[in-house]
C-alpha positions as a printed Julia matrix, in Angstrom:
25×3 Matrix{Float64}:
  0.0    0.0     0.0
  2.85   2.53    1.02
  4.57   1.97   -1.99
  1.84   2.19   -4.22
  1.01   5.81   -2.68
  4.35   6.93   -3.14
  4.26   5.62   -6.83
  0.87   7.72   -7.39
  2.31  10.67   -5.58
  5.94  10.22   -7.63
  4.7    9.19  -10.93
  1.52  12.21  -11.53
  2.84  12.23  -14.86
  2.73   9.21  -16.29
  0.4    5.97  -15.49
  0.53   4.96  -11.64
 -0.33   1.43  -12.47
  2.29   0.82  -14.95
  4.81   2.51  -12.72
  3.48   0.17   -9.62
  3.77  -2.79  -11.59
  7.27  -2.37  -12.52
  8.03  -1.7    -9.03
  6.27  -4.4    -7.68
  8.31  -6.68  -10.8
């Protein structure tokens, strides 16, 4: 959960779910 906030709140720009699945890869 925390690092799917800071993904939103660090990627506005581009798509928070792509960016959270990378991380989470």
């Amino acid at each position: 959960a925390v690092e799917m906030r800071w993904v939103d709140t660090y990627f506005p720009f581009t798509n928070p779910s792509f960016e959270l699945e990378i991380f989470f890869q």
